[in-house]
Amino acid sequence: MNATYTQELRQSALSRHIIAGESIQQIASDTGIAKSTLYCWLDQLSKEQHKPQPRATYLLEKRVKKLTEITQILQSVDCTVQSPLREKLEAMEKLHGKYSVHSLCDALEVPRGTFYNHLFRSKKEHTWFAKRRVELKNRVQELFYEYRQVLGAGKIAALLRDQGVKISEKYVAELMRELGLHSVRIGAKAIYEREQRKFVNRINQQFKASKPNELWLSDVTYFRFGEETFYICAVLDVYARKIVAYRVSQNNSTQLTKSTLKEAYLTRHPDSGLILHIDRGSNYVSKTFCQVMSSMNITQSYSRTRKPHDNAMMESFFSTLKKEELYRTNYRSVRDFKESLSKYIDMYNNSRPHSALGNKSPNSIETAYYSLKDA
């Protein structure tokens, strides 16, 4: 049976998405309303807002709106159309931003050029106009960030009017331009698609290499020792599944990933064409880390978001490390932990048989490759 929802619930759900910027998924989870229903409501609202009006009706409504504004202006000012020009200009200045310039000038019969010249002459920090402009800028900025940078001039102007501030959308847009504020909704899809193109997965879970230093993997795992947490970053060469560098730190930072990559590079001196496959963690996508990769002529490859299998070989190494060493050893000190870790990786590379390598060690596989190459 189709559920029936009240108009109040429909408006509340749409407001949470359009004004507050909440996701459809979150609203559906909170209210129990199907996502398809919410999307249908949004589509209906869009059609209602963009439904064309007969031109005669549109022009009449526009005329009524302007006459209403003129009436409100004449009721607000302390002068009349017959008052001296200076009095009219000062009165209009106080209402600038609350009403359009066209309405102000038509109400008091002042040429728009005259009013604009007056504004340009009086825009000084001590004037009432400048003070009010600063106050409005602050309120616009507060609303912009309160609603997570998603609102444009129209919605901010509507919120201010709800709070009793008479202000036009055009004036809010002017203030936003001066503040450098732009809704994140503008071009959001284009930005998203551009970002997605940057994070290309070049290996697609095909962990194969024809020679050493052709494809590296890197990741970070953590291990708790006592009351402290240590982060282990490693770089693995896919050809022989060898750990070519690792570092330990108490901070999972760009410095950790960068220093580990530098150590691997200086140890191996890879030729051009090397691919490094990593995840999209901030320590791997940071500008600094990307600059280091670029300086080394390394091509980036990224796992998809929330797809750990995209770096399965690296995950497998960390799992082996924890099962064979970290989880079964009672370390006496941090020094003991680091020394034991070093001994394990040395054993892993030099003597531990690996089933995927025909029960040979990574170093023996690499040695055999270079022996054949030099023969």
Coordinates of C-alpha atoms in Angstrom, one line a residue, residues 68 79 87 95 127 188-189 196 267 272 323 328 339 346:
T68 CA 3.9 47.7 -3.4
C79 CA 10.3 63.3 3.2
E87 CA 16.8 65.2 1.9
L95 CA 16.8 52.2 2.3
T127 CA 28.8 57.0 6.9
A188 CA 29.7 20.7 -8.2
K189 CA 29.2 17.9 -10.7
Q196 CA 37.5 11.5 -10.3
T267 CA 67.5 2.5 -2.4
S272 CA 61.2 5.9 -15.7
K323 CA 49.7 -12.6 12.4
R328 CA 52.3 -12.9 18.8
E339 CA 64.1 -3.9 16.3
D346 CA 64.6 -8.8 6.8

